Tab-separated table of C-alpha atoms in Angstrom:
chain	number	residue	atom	x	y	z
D	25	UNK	CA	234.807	81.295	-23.398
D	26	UNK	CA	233.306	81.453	-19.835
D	27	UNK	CA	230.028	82.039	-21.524
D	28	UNK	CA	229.910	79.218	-23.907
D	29	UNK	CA	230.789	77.174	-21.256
D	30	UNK	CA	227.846	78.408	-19.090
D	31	UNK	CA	225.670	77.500	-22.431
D	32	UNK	CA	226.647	73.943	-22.746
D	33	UNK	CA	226.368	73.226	-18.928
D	34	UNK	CA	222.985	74.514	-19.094
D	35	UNK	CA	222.025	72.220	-22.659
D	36	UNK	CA	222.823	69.621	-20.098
D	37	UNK	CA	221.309	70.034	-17.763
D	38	UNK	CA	217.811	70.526	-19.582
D	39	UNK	CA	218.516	67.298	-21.670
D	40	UNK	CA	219.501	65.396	-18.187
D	41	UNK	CA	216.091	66.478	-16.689
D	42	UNK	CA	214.533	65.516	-20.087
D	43	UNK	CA	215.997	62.100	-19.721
D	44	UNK	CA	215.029	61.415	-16.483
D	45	UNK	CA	211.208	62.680	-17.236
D	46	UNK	CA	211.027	60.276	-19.811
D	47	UNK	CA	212.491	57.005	-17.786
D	48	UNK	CA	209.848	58.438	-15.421
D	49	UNK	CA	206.567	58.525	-17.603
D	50	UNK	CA	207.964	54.839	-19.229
D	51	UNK	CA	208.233	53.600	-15.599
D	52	UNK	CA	204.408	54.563	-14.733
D	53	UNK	CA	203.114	53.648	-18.416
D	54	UNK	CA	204.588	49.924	-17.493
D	55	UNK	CA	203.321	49.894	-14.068
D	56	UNK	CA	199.916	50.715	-15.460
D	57	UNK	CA	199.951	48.226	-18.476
D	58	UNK	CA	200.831	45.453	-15.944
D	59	UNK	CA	198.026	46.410	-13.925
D	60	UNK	CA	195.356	46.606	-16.373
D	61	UNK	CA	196.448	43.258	-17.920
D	62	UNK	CA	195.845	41.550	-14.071
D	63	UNK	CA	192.991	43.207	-13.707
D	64	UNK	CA	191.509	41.867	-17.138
D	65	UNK	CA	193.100	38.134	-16.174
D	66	UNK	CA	191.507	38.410	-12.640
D	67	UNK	CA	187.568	39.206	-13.965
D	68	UNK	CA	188.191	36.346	-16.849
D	69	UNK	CA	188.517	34.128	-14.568
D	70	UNK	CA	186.082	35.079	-12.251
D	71	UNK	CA	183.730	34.567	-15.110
D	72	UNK	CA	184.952	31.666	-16.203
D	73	UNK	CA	183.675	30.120	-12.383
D	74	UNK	CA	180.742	32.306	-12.069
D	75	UNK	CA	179.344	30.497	-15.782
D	76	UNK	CA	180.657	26.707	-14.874
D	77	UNK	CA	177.867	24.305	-13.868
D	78	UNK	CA	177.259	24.369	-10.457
D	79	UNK	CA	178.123	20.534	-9.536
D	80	UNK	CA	180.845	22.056	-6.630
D	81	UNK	CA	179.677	22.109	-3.022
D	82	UNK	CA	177.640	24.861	-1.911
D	83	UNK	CA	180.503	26.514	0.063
D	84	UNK	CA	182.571	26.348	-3.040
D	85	UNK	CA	179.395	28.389	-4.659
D	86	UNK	CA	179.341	30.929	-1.975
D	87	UNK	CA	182.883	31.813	-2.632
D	88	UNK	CA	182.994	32.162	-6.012
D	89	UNK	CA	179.974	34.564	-5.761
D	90	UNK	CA	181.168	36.536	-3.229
D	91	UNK	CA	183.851	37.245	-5.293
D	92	UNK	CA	182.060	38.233	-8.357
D	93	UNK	CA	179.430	40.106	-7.095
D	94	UNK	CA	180.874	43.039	-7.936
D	95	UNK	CA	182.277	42.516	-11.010
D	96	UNK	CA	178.889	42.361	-13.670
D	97	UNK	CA	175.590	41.704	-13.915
D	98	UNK	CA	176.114	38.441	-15.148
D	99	UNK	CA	177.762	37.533	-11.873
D	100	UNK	CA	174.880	38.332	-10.045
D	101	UNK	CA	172.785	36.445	-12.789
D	102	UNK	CA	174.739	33.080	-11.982
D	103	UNK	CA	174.420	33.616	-8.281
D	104	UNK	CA	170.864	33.461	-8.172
D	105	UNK	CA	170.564	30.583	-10.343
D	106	UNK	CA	173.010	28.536	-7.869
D	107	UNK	CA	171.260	30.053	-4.681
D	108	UNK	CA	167.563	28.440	-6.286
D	109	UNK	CA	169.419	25.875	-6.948
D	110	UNK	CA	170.492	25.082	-3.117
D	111	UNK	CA	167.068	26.295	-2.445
D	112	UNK	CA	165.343	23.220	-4.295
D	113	UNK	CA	167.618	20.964	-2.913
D	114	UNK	CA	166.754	21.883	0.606
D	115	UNK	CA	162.948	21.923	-0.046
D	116	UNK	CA	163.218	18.425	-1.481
D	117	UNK	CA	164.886	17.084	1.162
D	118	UNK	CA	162.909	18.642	3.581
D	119	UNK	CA	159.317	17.056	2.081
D	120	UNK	CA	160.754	13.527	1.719
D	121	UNK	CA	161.574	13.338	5.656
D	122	UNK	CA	158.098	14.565	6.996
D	123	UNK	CA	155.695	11.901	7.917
D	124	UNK	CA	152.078	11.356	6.991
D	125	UNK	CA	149.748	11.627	10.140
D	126	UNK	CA	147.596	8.414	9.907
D	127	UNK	CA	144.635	9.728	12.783
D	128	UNK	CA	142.876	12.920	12.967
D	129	UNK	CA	141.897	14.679	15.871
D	130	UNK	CA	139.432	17.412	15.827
D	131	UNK	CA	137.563	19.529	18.783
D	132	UNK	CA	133.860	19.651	18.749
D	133	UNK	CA	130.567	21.478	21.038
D	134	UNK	CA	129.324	18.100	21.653
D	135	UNK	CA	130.172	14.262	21.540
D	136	UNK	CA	127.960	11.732	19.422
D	137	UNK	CA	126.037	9.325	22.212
D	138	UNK	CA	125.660	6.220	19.853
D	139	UNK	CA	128.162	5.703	16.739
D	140	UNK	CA	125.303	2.629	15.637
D	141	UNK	CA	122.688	3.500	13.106
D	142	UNK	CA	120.096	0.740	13.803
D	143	UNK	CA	120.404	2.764	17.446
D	144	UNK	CA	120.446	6.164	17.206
D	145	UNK	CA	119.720	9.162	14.410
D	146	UNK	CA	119.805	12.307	16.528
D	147	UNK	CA	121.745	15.178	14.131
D	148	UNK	CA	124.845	15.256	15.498
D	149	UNK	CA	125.457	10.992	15.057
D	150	UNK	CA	123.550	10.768	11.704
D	151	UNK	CA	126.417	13.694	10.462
D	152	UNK	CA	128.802	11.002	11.045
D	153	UNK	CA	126.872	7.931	10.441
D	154	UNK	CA	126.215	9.566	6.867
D	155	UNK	CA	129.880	9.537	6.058
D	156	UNK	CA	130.324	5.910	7.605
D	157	UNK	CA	127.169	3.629	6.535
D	158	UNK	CA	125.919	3.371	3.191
D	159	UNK	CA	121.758	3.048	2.355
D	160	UNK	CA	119.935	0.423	-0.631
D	161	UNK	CA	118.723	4.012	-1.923
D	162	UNK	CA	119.425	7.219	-1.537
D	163	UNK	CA	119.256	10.757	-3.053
D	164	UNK	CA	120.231	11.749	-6.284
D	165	UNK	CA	123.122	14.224	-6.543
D	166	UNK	CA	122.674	17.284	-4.438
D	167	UNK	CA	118.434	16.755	-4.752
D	168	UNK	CA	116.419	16.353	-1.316
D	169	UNK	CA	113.541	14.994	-3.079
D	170	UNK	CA	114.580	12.532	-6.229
D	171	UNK	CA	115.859	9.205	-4.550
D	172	UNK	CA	118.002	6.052	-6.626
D	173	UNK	CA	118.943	2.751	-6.206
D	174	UNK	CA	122.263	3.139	-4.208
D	175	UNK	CA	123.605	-0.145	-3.235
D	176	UNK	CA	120.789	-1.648	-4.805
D	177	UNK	CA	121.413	-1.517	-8.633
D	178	UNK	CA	117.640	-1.607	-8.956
D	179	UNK	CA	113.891	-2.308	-7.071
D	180	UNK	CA	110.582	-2.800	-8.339
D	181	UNK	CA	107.269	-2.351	-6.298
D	182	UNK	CA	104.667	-5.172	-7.049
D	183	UNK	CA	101.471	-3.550	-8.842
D	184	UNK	CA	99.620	-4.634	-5.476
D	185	UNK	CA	101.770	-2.977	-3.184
D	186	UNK	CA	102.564	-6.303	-1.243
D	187	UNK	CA	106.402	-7.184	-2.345
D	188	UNK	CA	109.461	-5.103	-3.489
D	189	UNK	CA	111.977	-6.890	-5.290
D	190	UNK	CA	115.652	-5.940	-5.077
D	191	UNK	CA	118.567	-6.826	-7.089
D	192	UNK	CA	121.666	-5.458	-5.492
D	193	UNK	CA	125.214	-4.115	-6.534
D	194	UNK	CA	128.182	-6.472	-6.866
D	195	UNK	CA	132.025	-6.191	-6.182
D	196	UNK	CA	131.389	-3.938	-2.950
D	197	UNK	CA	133.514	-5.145	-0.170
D	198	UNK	CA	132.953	-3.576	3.564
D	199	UNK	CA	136.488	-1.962	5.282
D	200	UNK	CA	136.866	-5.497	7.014
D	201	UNK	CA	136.837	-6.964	3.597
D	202	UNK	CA	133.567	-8.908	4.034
D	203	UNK	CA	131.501	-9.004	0.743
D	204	UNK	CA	128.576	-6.732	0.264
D	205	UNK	CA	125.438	-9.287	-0.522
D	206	UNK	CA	121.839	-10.199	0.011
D	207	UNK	CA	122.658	-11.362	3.532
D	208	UNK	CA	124.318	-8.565	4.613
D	209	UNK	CA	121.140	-6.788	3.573
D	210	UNK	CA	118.967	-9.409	5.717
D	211	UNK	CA	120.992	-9.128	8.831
D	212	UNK	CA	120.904	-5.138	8.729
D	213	UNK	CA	117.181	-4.319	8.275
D	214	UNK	CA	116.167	-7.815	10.827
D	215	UNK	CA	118.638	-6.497	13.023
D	216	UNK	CA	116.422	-3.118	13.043
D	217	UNK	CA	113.848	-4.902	13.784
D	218	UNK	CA	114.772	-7.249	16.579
D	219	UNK	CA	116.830	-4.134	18.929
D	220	UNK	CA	113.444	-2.349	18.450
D	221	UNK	CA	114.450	1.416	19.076
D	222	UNK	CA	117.125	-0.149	22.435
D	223	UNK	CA	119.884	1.074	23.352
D	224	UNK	CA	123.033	0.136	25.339
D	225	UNK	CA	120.673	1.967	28.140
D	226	UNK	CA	117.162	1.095	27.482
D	227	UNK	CA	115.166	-1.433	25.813
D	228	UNK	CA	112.103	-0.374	23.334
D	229	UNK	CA	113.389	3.740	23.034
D	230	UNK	CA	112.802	5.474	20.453
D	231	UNK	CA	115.418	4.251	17.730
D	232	UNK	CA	115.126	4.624	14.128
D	233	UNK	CA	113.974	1.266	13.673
D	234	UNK	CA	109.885	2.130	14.016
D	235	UNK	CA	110.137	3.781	10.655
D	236	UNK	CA	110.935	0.556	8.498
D	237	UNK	CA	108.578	-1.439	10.707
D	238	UNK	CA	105.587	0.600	9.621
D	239	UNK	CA	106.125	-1.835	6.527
D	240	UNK	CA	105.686	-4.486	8.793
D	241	UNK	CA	103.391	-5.825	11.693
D	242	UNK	CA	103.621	-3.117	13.825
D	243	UNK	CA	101.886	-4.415	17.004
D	244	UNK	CA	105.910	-6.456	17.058
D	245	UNK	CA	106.741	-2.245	17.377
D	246	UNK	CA	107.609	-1.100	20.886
D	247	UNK	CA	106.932	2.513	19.336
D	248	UNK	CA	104.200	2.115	17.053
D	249	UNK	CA	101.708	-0.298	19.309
D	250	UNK	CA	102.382	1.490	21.882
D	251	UNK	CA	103.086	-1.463	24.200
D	252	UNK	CA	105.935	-3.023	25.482
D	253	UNK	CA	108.015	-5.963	23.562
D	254	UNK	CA	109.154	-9.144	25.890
D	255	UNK	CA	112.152	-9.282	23.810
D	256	UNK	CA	112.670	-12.986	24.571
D	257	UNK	CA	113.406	-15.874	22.352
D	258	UNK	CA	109.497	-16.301	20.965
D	259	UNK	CA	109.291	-12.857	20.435
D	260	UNK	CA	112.198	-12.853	18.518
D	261	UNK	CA	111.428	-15.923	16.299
D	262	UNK	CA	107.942	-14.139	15.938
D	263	UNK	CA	109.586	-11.142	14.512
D	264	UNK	CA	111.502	-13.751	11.993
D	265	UNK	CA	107.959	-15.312	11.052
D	266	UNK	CA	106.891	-12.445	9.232
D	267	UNK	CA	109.621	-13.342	6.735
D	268	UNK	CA	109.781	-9.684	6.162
D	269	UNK	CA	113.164	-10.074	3.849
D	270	UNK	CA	113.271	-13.371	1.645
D	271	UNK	CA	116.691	-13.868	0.339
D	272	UNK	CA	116.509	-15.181	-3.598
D	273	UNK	CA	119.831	-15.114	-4.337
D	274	UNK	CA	123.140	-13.879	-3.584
D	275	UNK	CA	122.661	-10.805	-4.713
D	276	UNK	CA	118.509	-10.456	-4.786
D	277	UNK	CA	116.222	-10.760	-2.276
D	278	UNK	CA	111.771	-9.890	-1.903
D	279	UNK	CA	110.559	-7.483	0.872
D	280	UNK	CA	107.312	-9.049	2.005
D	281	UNK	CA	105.074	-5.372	3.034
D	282	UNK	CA	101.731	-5.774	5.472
D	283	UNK	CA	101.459	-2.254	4.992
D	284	UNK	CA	102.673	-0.556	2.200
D	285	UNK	CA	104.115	3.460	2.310
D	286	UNK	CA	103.586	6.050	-0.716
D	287	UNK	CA	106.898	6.987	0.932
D	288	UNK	CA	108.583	3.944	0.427
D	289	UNK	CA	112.103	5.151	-1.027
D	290	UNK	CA	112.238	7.982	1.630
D	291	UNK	CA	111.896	5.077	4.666
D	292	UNK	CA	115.080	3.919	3.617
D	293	UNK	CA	116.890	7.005	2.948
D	294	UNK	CA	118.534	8.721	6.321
D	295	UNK	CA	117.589	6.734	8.263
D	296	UNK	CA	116.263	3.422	7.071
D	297	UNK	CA	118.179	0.271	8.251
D	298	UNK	CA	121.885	1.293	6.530
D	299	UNK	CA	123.586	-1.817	5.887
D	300	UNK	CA	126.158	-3.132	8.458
D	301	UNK	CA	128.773	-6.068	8.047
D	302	UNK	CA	127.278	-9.157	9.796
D	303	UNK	CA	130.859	-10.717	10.776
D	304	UNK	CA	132.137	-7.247	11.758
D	305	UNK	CA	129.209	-6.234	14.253
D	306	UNK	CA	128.808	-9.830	15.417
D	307	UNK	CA	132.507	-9.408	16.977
């Protein structure tokens, strides 16, 4: 009796312990299925901000990639598309606020003595006086030897080397706005003739002017008669005699030559009388 007794207790114990191993593995089996199912809801809806346009503010944007960026590749995907996004913005911004400089300044060996081509033509003026002054001809393309009609649209030399006529370009304005024209053309190569190689230092040097006037009488020449000018008023109105330039129209005028020059496009190439606005330099 004692011994069955024994048996049963023992039965009942095993199937208590059974019992209570089997609450135990449920237990952990639920606390595992809960967890898996949060973890699943957490990274769907980390997704489901990562892929979402990004119209939120870029601190919002920040956030929700810190918080993916662990999760997939396609997190890190959508941050980098939202950080070039920020990027661009920034950029754009940026260009739209900086300011266009309107002077430029540069540092040189040297400084130019006289910015006035009917003055001066040492190298270091004519490099500037070239990008400033235009000539009636100059050369063609990159050639140092085959010359055009520049703002003349065309020239003919007489058969007996004694007149040149020119018919000029229209529709070219100067920076002031004064109209490019047959006068213009007058007062730039008389001009030449009349300051005679002076300066703001000197009168009669040894400006460009001599090497139109070789066309011309040249005992009026400070440098090619080898005697000094009076530069007065008859001397002046003799230099207008020779009616070097006769204006024929608005836009054509005749170039009158005592002495006529094989070299004739290359005198006014360079060098040659470029053409200045009358109302600008008259100010």
């Amino acid at each position: 009796m004692n011994l069955s007794r024994t048996g049963l207790s023992r039965v009942g114990l095993i199937v208590v312990v059974v019992i209570v191993i089997i609450l135990i593995a449920a237990g952990g089996a639920y606390v595992a299925i809960s967890s898996v199912k949060s973890t699943t809801t957490t990274t769907s809806s980390s997704l489901t901000t990562t892929v979402s346009p990004p119209t939120t503010s870029s601190s919002s944007s920040s956030l929700s990639s810190s918080s993916i960026s662990s999760t997939s590749s396609s997190s890190s995907s959508s941050t980098l598309t939202t950080s070039s996004s920020s990027s661009s913005s920034s950029s754009s911004s940026s260009s739209t606020s900086v300011s266009v400089p309107s002077t430029l300044t540069y540092e040189t060996i040297t400084t130019p003595q006289f910015l006035d081509p009917t003055v001066d033509y040492i190298g270091y003026d004519l490099g500037i006086m070239n990008n400033i002054y235009e000539y009636l001809i100059w050369y063609n393309g990159s050639s140092g030897t085959e010359t055009i009609p520049w703002l003349a649209q065309n020239y003919t030399v007489a058969a007996d080397h004694k007149t040149v006529d020119f018919n000029l370009r229209t529709g070219i304005t100067f920076a002031d706005g004064e109209a490019f024209n047959s006068t213009a053309a007058y007062f730039s190569i008389l001009r030449g003739f009349i300051i005679d190689g002076s300066d703001p230092t000197s009168l009669g040097g040894y400006g460009p002017s001599w090497i139109v006037q070789q066309l011309a009488n040249t005992s009026l020449s400070n440098v090619l008669s080898g005697q000094s000018q009076a530069y007065n008023e008859p001397w002046v109105n003799e230099v207008l005699a020779e009616n070097f330039v006769n204006i024929t129209g608005p836009y054509s005028f005749v170039m009158n030559l005592q002495h006529y020059d094989a070299a004739f496009p290359y005198l006014f190439t360079t060098w040659g009388d470029p053409i200045v606005a009358p109302e600008y330099d008259a100010t």
